[in-house]
Coordinates of C-alpha atoms and ligand atoms in Angstrom, one line a residue:
M19 CA 27.1 -18.3 -1.5
I20 CA 25.6 -14.9 -2.2
P21 CA 23.4 -12.9 0.2
L22 CA 19.6 -13.0 -0.5
E23 CA 19.5 -9.2 -1.2
E24 CA 22.0 -9.6 -4.0
A25 CA 20.0 -12.4 -5.6
Q26 CA 16.8 -10.3 -5.2
A27 CA 18.5 -7.3 -6.8
E28 CA 19.6 -9.3 -9.8
V29 CA 16.1 -10.8 -10.3
V30 CA 14.3 -7.5 -10.0
A31 CA 16.7 -5.7 -12.3
A32 CA 16.1 -8.2 -15.1
C33 CA 12.3 -8.4 -14.8
A34 CA 11.1 -5.4 -16.8
P35 CA 7.6 -4.2 -16.4
R36 CA 5.3 -5.4 -19.1
F37 CA 4.0 -3.1 -21.8
P38 CA 0.8 -1.2 -20.8
V39 CA -2.5 -2.1 -22.3
S40 CA -6.0 -0.6 -22.2
V41 CA -8.6 -2.6 -20.3
E42 CA -12.2 -2.2 -19.2
L43 CA -12.6 -1.0 -15.6
S44 CA -14.1 -4.3 -14.6
D45 CA -10.9 -6.1 -15.6
A46 CA -8.5 -3.9 -13.7
L47 CA -8.8 -5.1 -10.1
G48 CA -5.3 -5.7 -8.7
L49 CA -3.5 -4.3 -11.7
V50 CA -1.1 -1.4 -11.7
L51 CA -2.1 1.9 -13.3
A52 CA 0.3 2.8 -16.1
E53 CA -0.6 6.5 -16.4
P54 CA -2.0 9.2 -14.0
I55 CA -5.8 9.7 -14.1
R56 CA -7.6 13.0 -13.7
A57 CA -11.2 13.4 -12.8
A58 CA -13.4 14.3 -15.8
E59 CA -16.3 15.2 -13.6
D60 CA -17.3 16.5 -10.1
V61 CA -18.4 14.0 -7.5
P62 CA -21.1 14.6 -6.4
P63 CA -22.0 16.0 -9.8
F64 CA -24.6 18.4 -8.2
R65 CA -25.5 20.0 -4.9
N66 CA -27.7 17.5 -3.0
T67 CA -29.2 16.7 0.3
A68 CA -27.6 14.3 2.8
M69 CA -30.8 13.7 4.7
D70 CA -34.5 13.1 4.0
G71 CA -36.5 16.2 4.9
Y72 CA -37.6 19.5 3.4
A73 CA -35.7 22.1 1.4
V74 CA -36.5 25.4 3.2
R75 CA -35.2 28.9 3.7
A76 CA -33.4 29.0 7.0
A77 CA -34.9 32.5 7.7
D78 CA -38.4 31.0 7.5
V79 CA -37.8 28.5 10.4
A80 CA -35.5 30.5 12.6
G81 CA -36.7 30.2 16.2
A82 CA -39.1 27.4 15.5
S83 CA -39.9 25.0 18.4
P84 CA -42.4 22.2 19.1
G85 CA -44.6 24.7 20.9
R86 CA -44.2 27.4 18.2
P87 CA -43.6 25.5 14.9
A88 CA -43.0 27.4 11.6
R89 CA -45.9 26.8 9.2
L90 CA -44.7 26.4 5.6
R91 CA -46.6 25.5 2.4
G92 CA -45.8 22.1 1.0
I93 CA -45.1 22.4 -2.7
G94 CA -44.4 18.8 -3.7
T95 CA -41.9 15.9 -3.4
L96 CA -38.5 15.5 -5.0
P97 CA -37.0 12.0 -5.1
A98 CA -33.4 11.3 -5.9
G99 CA -32.8 11.2 -9.6
R100 CA -35.2 14.1 -10.6
A101 CA -34.6 17.7 -11.1
P102 CA -36.8 20.3 -9.3
S103 CA -39.2 22.1 -11.6
H104 CA -39.1 25.5 -9.8
P105 CA -37.2 27.2 -7.0
V106 CA -38.4 27.2 -3.4
G107 CA -39.9 30.5 -2.5
P108 CA -40.4 32.3 0.8
G109 CA -42.7 30.3 3.1
E110 CA -42.4 27.2 1.0
A111 CA -41.1 23.7 1.8
L112 CA -40.2 21.0 -0.9
R113 CA -40.0 17.4 0.4
I114 CA -36.6 16.0 -0.7
M115 CA -35.0 12.6 -0.3
T116 CA -31.4 11.8 0.4
G117 CA -29.4 12.3 -2.8
A118 CA -31.9 14.5 -4.4
L119 CA -30.7 17.6 -6.3
F120 CA -31.0 20.5 -3.8
P121 CA -33.3 23.1 -5.3
D122 CA -32.5 26.7 -5.9
G123 CA -34.1 29.2 -3.6
A124 CA -33.8 27.0 -0.5
D125 CA -30.7 27.1 1.7
A126 CA -31.3 24.6 4.5
V127 CA -32.7 21.2 5.2
A128 CA -35.4 20.7 7.8
I129 CA -34.8 17.0 8.6
V130 CA -38.0 15.0 8.6
E131 CA -37.6 14.1 12.3
N132 CA -38.2 17.8 13.1
T133 CA -41.4 18.1 11.1
R134 CA -45.0 17.1 10.9
L135 CA -47.8 17.5 8.4
D136 CA -51.0 19.5 8.8
G137 CA -52.9 19.0 5.6
D138 CA -50.8 20.5 2.8
D139 CA -48.8 22.5 5.3
V140 CA -45.5 21.4 6.8
L141 CA -44.9 22.3 10.5
V142 CA -41.2 22.7 11.3
E143 CA -40.5 22.3 15.0
A144 CA -36.8 23.3 15.0
P145 CA -34.5 25.8 13.3
A146 CA -32.7 24.5 10.2
V147 CA -29.0 25.6 10.1
L148 CA -27.9 27.3 6.9
G149 CA -26.1 24.9 4.7
E150 CA -26.3 21.9 7.0
H151 CA -27.0 18.5 5.4
I152 CA -26.3 20.0 2.0
R153 CA -23.4 18.5 0.0
P154 CA -21.9 20.8 -2.5
A155 CA -21.0 19.6 -6.0
G156 CA -17.4 18.4 -6.1
D157 CA -17.4 17.9 -2.3
D158 CA -15.6 14.5 -2.7
I159 CA -13.8 14.9 -6.1
A160 CA -13.3 18.1 -8.1
S161 CA -13.3 17.9 -11.9
G162 CA -9.7 18.2 -13.2
Q163 CA -8.2 16.9 -10.0
E164 CA -5.4 14.2 -10.3
L165 CA -7.0 11.1 -8.8
F166 CA -4.4 8.4 -9.0
R167 CA -0.8 8.3 -9.9
A168 CA 0.9 5.8 -12.3
G169 CA 2.0 2.9 -10.1
T170 CA -1.2 2.8 -8.1
V171 CA -2.3 -0.8 -7.4
L172 CA -6.0 -0.7 -8.3
G173 CA -8.2 -1.9 -5.4
A174 CA -12.0 -2.0 -5.1
G175 CA -12.2 1.6 -3.8
H176 CA -10.1 2.9 -6.6
L177 CA -12.4 1.2 -9.2
G178 CA -15.4 2.7 -7.4
V179 CA -13.9 6.2 -7.6
L180 CA -13.1 5.7 -11.3
S181 CA -16.7 4.5 -11.9
S182 CA -18.0 7.6 -10.1
V183 CA -16.2 9.9 -12.6
G184 CA -17.4 8.0 -15.6
C185 CA -14.1 6.4 -16.5
Q186 CA -14.7 3.3 -18.7
R187 CA -11.2 2.1 -19.7
L188 CA -7.8 2.6 -18.3
T189 CA -4.2 1.9 -19.2
V190 CA -2.6 -0.7 -16.9
V191 CA 0.3 -3.0 -16.8
P192 CA -1.1 -6.4 -17.5
A193 CA -0.5 -9.3 -15.1
P194 CA 2.3 -11.5 -16.4
V195 CA 1.4 -14.9 -17.8
V196 CA 3.6 -17.4 -15.9
G197 CA 4.2 -21.0 -16.9
V198 CA 4.9 -23.6 -14.2
L199 CA 6.9 -26.8 -15.1
S200 CA 7.6 -29.7 -12.7
T201 CA 10.6 -31.8 -13.6
G202 CA 11.6 -35.3 -12.4
D203 CA 11.3 -38.9 -13.4
E204 CA 9.9 -39.7 -9.9
L205 CA 6.8 -37.5 -10.3
V206 CA 3.3 -38.7 -11.1
E207 CA 0.0 -37.0 -11.1
G208 CA -3.6 -38.2 -11.1
P209 CA -5.3 -41.1 -9.4
V210 CA -2.5 -43.6 -9.8
V211 CA -1.1 -46.1 -7.4
L212 CA 2.5 -45.1 -6.5
Q213 CA 5.2 -47.5 -7.8
P214 CA 8.3 -47.8 -5.7
G215 CA 10.4 -44.6 -6.0
Q216 CA 7.5 -42.5 -7.3
I217 CA 6.0 -39.5 -5.5
R218 CA 3.1 -37.3 -6.4
D219 CA 3.9 -33.9 -7.9
S220 CA 2.9 -31.2 -5.3
N221 CA 5.0 -28.3 -6.4
R222 CA 3.0 -27.6 -9.5
Q223 CA -0.2 -27.3 -7.6
T224 CA 1.5 -25.1 -5.0
L225 CA 3.2 -22.8 -7.5
L226 CA 0.1 -22.4 -9.7
S227 CA -1.9 -21.5 -6.6
L228 CA 0.7 -19.0 -5.4
L229 CA 0.6 -17.3 -8.8
R230 CA -3.2 -17.1 -8.8
R231 CA -3.2 -15.8 -5.2
D232 CA -0.8 -13.0 -6.2
G233 CA -2.8 -11.9 -9.2
F234 CA -0.5 -13.4 -11.9
R235 CA -1.9 -15.6 -14.8
P236 CA -0.7 -19.1 -14.3
V237 CA -0.2 -21.6 -17.1
D238 CA 0.2 -25.3 -16.3
L239 CA 3.1 -26.7 -18.3
G240 CA 2.8 -30.2 -16.8
I241 CA 5.7 -32.5 -15.8
A242 CA 8.8 -33.0 -17.9
R243 CA 10.9 -36.2 -17.4
D244 CA 14.6 -36.0 -16.6
D245 CA 15.4 -35.9 -20.3
Q246 CA 17.2 -33.1 -21.9
A247 CA 15.3 -33.2 -25.2
E248 CA 11.9 -33.2 -23.5
I249 CA 12.9 -30.4 -21.1
E250 CA 14.3 -28.3 -23.9
E251 CA 11.2 -28.7 -26.0
V252 CA 8.8 -27.7 -23.2
L253 CA 11.0 -24.7 -22.2
A254 CA 11.4 -23.5 -25.8
D255 CA 7.7 -23.5 -26.3
A256 CA 6.9 -22.1 -22.8
T257 CA 9.3 -19.2 -23.1
G258 CA 7.8 -18.3 -26.4
R259 CA 4.2 -18.0 -25.1
C260 CA 4.6 -17.0 -21.4
D261 CA 6.0 -13.8 -19.9
A262 CA 7.9 -15.8 -17.3
V263 CA 8.5 -19.4 -16.5
L264 CA 8.9 -21.2 -13.1
T265 CA 10.5 -24.6 -13.1
S266 CA 11.0 -26.8 -10.0
G267 CA 13.6 -29.5 -9.5
G268 CA 16.7 -30.3 -11.4
V269 CA 18.8 -27.3 -10.4
S270 CA 21.0 -28.9 -7.7
M271 CA 24.1 -31.0 -7.8
G272 CA 22.4 -34.4 -8.8
D273 CA 23.4 -36.5 -11.8
F274 CA 20.0 -36.0 -13.5
D275 CA 19.6 -32.3 -12.9
Y276 CA 19.1 -31.6 -16.6
V277 CA 17.1 -28.4 -16.2
K278 CA 20.4 -26.8 -15.4
A279 CA 22.1 -28.3 -18.6
V280 CA 19.2 -27.3 -20.8
L281 CA 18.9 -23.7 -19.5
D282 CA 22.6 -23.2 -19.8
R283 CA 22.3 -24.2 -23.5
I284 CA 19.2 -22.1 -24.4
G285 CA 19.4 -19.2 -22.0
R286 CA 21.7 -16.9 -20.1
M287 CA 21.4 -18.3 -16.7
H288 CA 23.0 -17.4 -13.3
W289 CA 23.2 -20.4 -11.0
M290 CA 23.2 -19.2 -7.5
Q291 CA 23.8 -20.6 -4.0
V292 CA 21.8 -18.2 -2.0
A293 CA 22.7 -17.9 1.7
I294 CA 19.3 -18.9 3.0
R295 CA 17.7 -22.1 4.4
P296 CA 15.7 -23.6 2.8
A297 CA 16.1 -22.7 -0.9
K298 CA 19.8 -22.4 -1.3
P299 CA 20.0 -23.5 -5.0
F300 CA 18.3 -21.1 -7.3
A301 CA 18.7 -20.3 -10.9
F302 CA 17.6 -17.2 -12.7
G303 CA 18.1 -15.9 -16.2
L304 CA 16.6 -15.1 -19.5
V305 CA 15.7 -17.4 -22.4
G306 CA 15.3 -14.9 -25.2
E307 CA 13.7 -12.1 -23.3
T308 CA 11.7 -14.3 -21.0
P309 CA 12.7 -14.5 -17.3
V310 CA 13.1 -18.1 -16.1
F311 CA 13.2 -19.0 -12.5
G312 CA 14.8 -22.3 -11.7
L313 CA 13.4 -23.2 -8.3
P314 CA 14.6 -26.1 -6.2
G315 CA 12.6 -29.3 -6.1
N316 CA 12.1 -29.7 -2.4
P317 CA 8.5 -28.5 -1.8
V318 CA 9.3 -26.0 1.0
S319 CA 12.3 -24.7 -0.9
S320 CA 10.3 -24.1 -4.0
M321 CA 7.7 -22.2 -2.0
V322 CA 10.2 -20.1 -0.1
S323 CA 12.2 -19.2 -3.2
Y324 CA 8.9 -18.3 -4.9
E325 CA 8.1 -15.9 -2.0
V326 CA 11.5 -14.2 -1.6
L327 CA 12.9 -14.4 -5.2
A328 CA 10.3 -15.1 -7.9
R329 CA 7.4 -13.1 -6.5
P330 CA 9.4 -9.8 -6.3
G331 CA 10.5 -10.2 -9.9
L332 CA 6.9 -11.0 -11.1
R333 CA 5.6 -8.0 -9.1
R334 CA 8.1 -5.8 -10.9
M335 CA 6.9 -7.2 -14.3
S336 CA 3.4 -6.3 -13.1
G337 CA 4.4 -2.7 -12.8
R338 CA 4.7 -2.5 -9.0
L339 CA 7.1 0.2 -7.8
E340 CA 10.3 -0.2 -5.9
G341 CA 9.4 -0.5 -2.3
D342 CA 6.3 -2.6 -3.2
L343 CA 8.1 -5.7 -4.4
H344 CA 9.3 -7.6 -1.3
R345 CA 7.6 -9.2 1.7
A346 CA 7.4 -6.8 4.7
A347 CA 9.6 -7.7 7.7
V348 CA 8.0 -6.8 11.0
A349 CA 9.2 -7.0 14.6
A350 CA 7.8 -9.9 16.6
V351 CA 8.6 -11.9 19.7
V352 CA 9.3 -15.6 20.0
D353 CA 6.4 -17.3 21.7
D354 CA 7.5 -21.0 21.8
Q355 CA 10.5 -22.8 23.3
G356 CA 12.7 -21.3 20.5
W357 CA 15.4 -23.1 18.5
Q358 CA 19.2 -23.4 18.4
G359 CA 21.0 -21.5 15.7
W360 CA 22.2 -23.3 12.6
R361 CA 26.0 -23.3 12.4
D362 CA 26.7 -22.0 9.0
E363 CA 26.5 -18.7 7.1
R364 CA 22.9 -19.0 6.0
T365 CA 19.9 -17.1 7.2
T366 CA 17.2 -19.6 8.2
F367 CA 13.5 -18.9 7.5
V368 CA 11.6 -20.7 10.3
R369 CA 8.1 -21.6 9.2
A370 CA 5.9 -20.0 11.8
T371 CA 2.6 -18.5 12.6
C372 CA 2.0 -15.2 14.3
R373 CA -0.8 -13.5 16.2
F374 CA -1.2 -10.4 18.3
G375 CA -0.6 -10.8 22.0
P376 CA -2.6 -8.9 24.7
D377 CA 0.1 -6.2 24.8
G378 CA -0.2 -5.7 21.1
R379 CA 3.1 -7.3 20.3
L380 CA 3.3 -9.9 17.5
L381 CA 3.9 -13.3 18.9
V382 CA 5.5 -16.0 16.7
S383 CA 5.7 -19.7 17.1
S384 CA 7.1 -22.4 14.8
T385 CA 4.5 -24.6 12.9
G386 CA 6.5 -27.8 13.2
G387 CA 9.0 -29.8 11.1
Q388 CA 11.5 -27.5 9.5
G389 CA 12.9 -29.9 6.9
S390 CA 12.8 -28.6 3.3
H391 CA 10.7 -31.6 2.4
Q392 CA 8.2 -31.0 5.2
L393 CA 5.5 -29.0 3.4
Y394 CA 2.9 -29.6 6.1
A395 CA 4.5 -27.1 8.4
M396 CA 5.0 -24.6 5.6
A397 CA 1.3 -25.0 4.6
Q398 CA 0.3 -23.8 8.1
A399 CA 2.8 -21.0 8.3
D400 CA 1.6 -17.4 7.8
C401 CA 5.1 -16.0 8.3
L402 CA 8.8 -16.8 8.1
A403 CA 10.8 -16.0 11.2
I404 CA 14.2 -14.6 10.1
S405 CA 16.8 -16.5 12.1
P406 CA 20.3 -15.1 11.3
P407 CA 23.3 -17.4 10.9
G408 CA 24.4 -19.1 14.1
T409 CA 21.9 -17.3 16.3
G410 CA 19.6 -19.3 18.6
F411 CA 16.3 -18.0 19.9
S412 CA 14.5 -18.5 23.2
R413 CA 11.0 -17.6 24.3
G414 CA 10.6 -13.8 24.6
D415 CA 13.5 -13.0 22.2
P416 CA 12.8 -10.3 19.7
I417 CA 12.8 -11.5 16.0
N418 CA 11.8 -10.2 12.7
V419 CA 9.3 -12.1 10.5
L420 CA 8.3 -11.9 6.9
L421 CA 4.6 -11.8 6.6
L422 CA 3.2 -14.2 3.9
G423 CA -0.4 -12.9 3.6
P424 CA -1.9 -12.3 0.2
Ligands
LIG23 P1 15.7 -32.0 -7.3 O1 15.9 -30.6 -7.1 O2 15.1 -32.4 -8.6 O3 16.9 -32.8 -6.9 O4 14.6 -32.5 -6.2 C1 14.8 -32.3 -4.9 C2 13.7 -33.0 -4.1 O5 12.5 -32.5 -4.4 C3 13.6 -34.5 -4.5 O6 13.3 -35.2 -3.3 C4 12.4 -34.5 -5.4 O7 11.8 -35.8 -5.4 C5 11.5 -33.5 -4.8 N1 10.7 -32.9 -5.8 C6 11.1 -32.4 -7.0 N2 10.1 -31.9 -7.7 C7 9.0 -32.1 -7.0 C8 7.6 -31.8 -7.2 N3 7.1 -31.3 -8.3 N4 6.7 -32.2 -6.2 C9 7.2 -32.7 -5.0 N5 8.5 -33.0 -4.8 C10 9.4 -32.7 -5.8
LIG24 MG1 14.9 -34.0 -9.8

């Protein structure tokens, strides 16, 4: 058996980032920036007012109070989106709305709450502080500034910033197209009555959904029978048109585990026994240049090997940087009756859920049946508690967990 870290390192090393492409801003959410971006413009682009009120000269309203207001001549109204026609002179007040270009001549905002009207005159009842409520051009982003580095994962805020500086297209690493193939003579799909020995294919639905959740582009390759020619045909086609392929089933020690035989023939595969439970059998290699992940058939095993082995490789293909590939392990505390250790050299991932306790610690409890076929408990898990070989846990024991959130 090999340690999980060794298997992960092998996968990540062989999953080269995809070649960058240019995309519209609106298609870039969740993708990784392939080159640094500089701001082409100031944001805000011009000096503007942060409040509704009057653009005035601070000297004109110094010492103003409700009892002794400063009387200024109203010279018009400036909404956001217009440019002022002339500067504000001594003794004048220009009504301005939030976001309006702040006029020359004025140097302070008398907020509307401190004013009242008397005919065309504006009575200002409090001093306006020089510069207050005025946002200089470039106050948020200065033209020429480096905004985001290559490797940045583009979120909603990043795309907003890029919109604000007039960026239309960017160079990103495209999300990999990932095929998902189920294998096994026992598998059926659709609204059919199960015949003896048959089961419904669940792995494909799970894996396609995990890929979508993680921002990859899933392709449904259907079910292949336990037949070498059929498996070979599907895999040859899939590795030609996908950036990576996930198979499930047929990689263990069974008599009909033909995925193994086929991949050995058409690819350069490494068959691993990874020192984890579930998901010990795992195959990884290249068919041509396409990474292929041979996940085990048991539903929990295929999910766990996706999370800890396939996902990091696919994230690397997506351009994510070292340090942003693997699930984060965080410290928690066992909050149920615990469990006995498993007496072998494997690390067990206990399917569990976690929540913050009143003292701010993360409390973790098992979600139920821990068999590799018991998908129900895995479905309800939001973390995997890392139970080292041979170690049992009791309530209150510290334990590390891998968080499984999106
Ligand atoms: P295998 O790795 O092909 O020996 O499969 C191991 C176990 O997982 C067997 O009980 C299979 O019936 C089951 N299995 C394989 N593929 C799937 C699938 N796509 N959906 C649900 N169970 C599966
Ligand atoms: Mg099988």
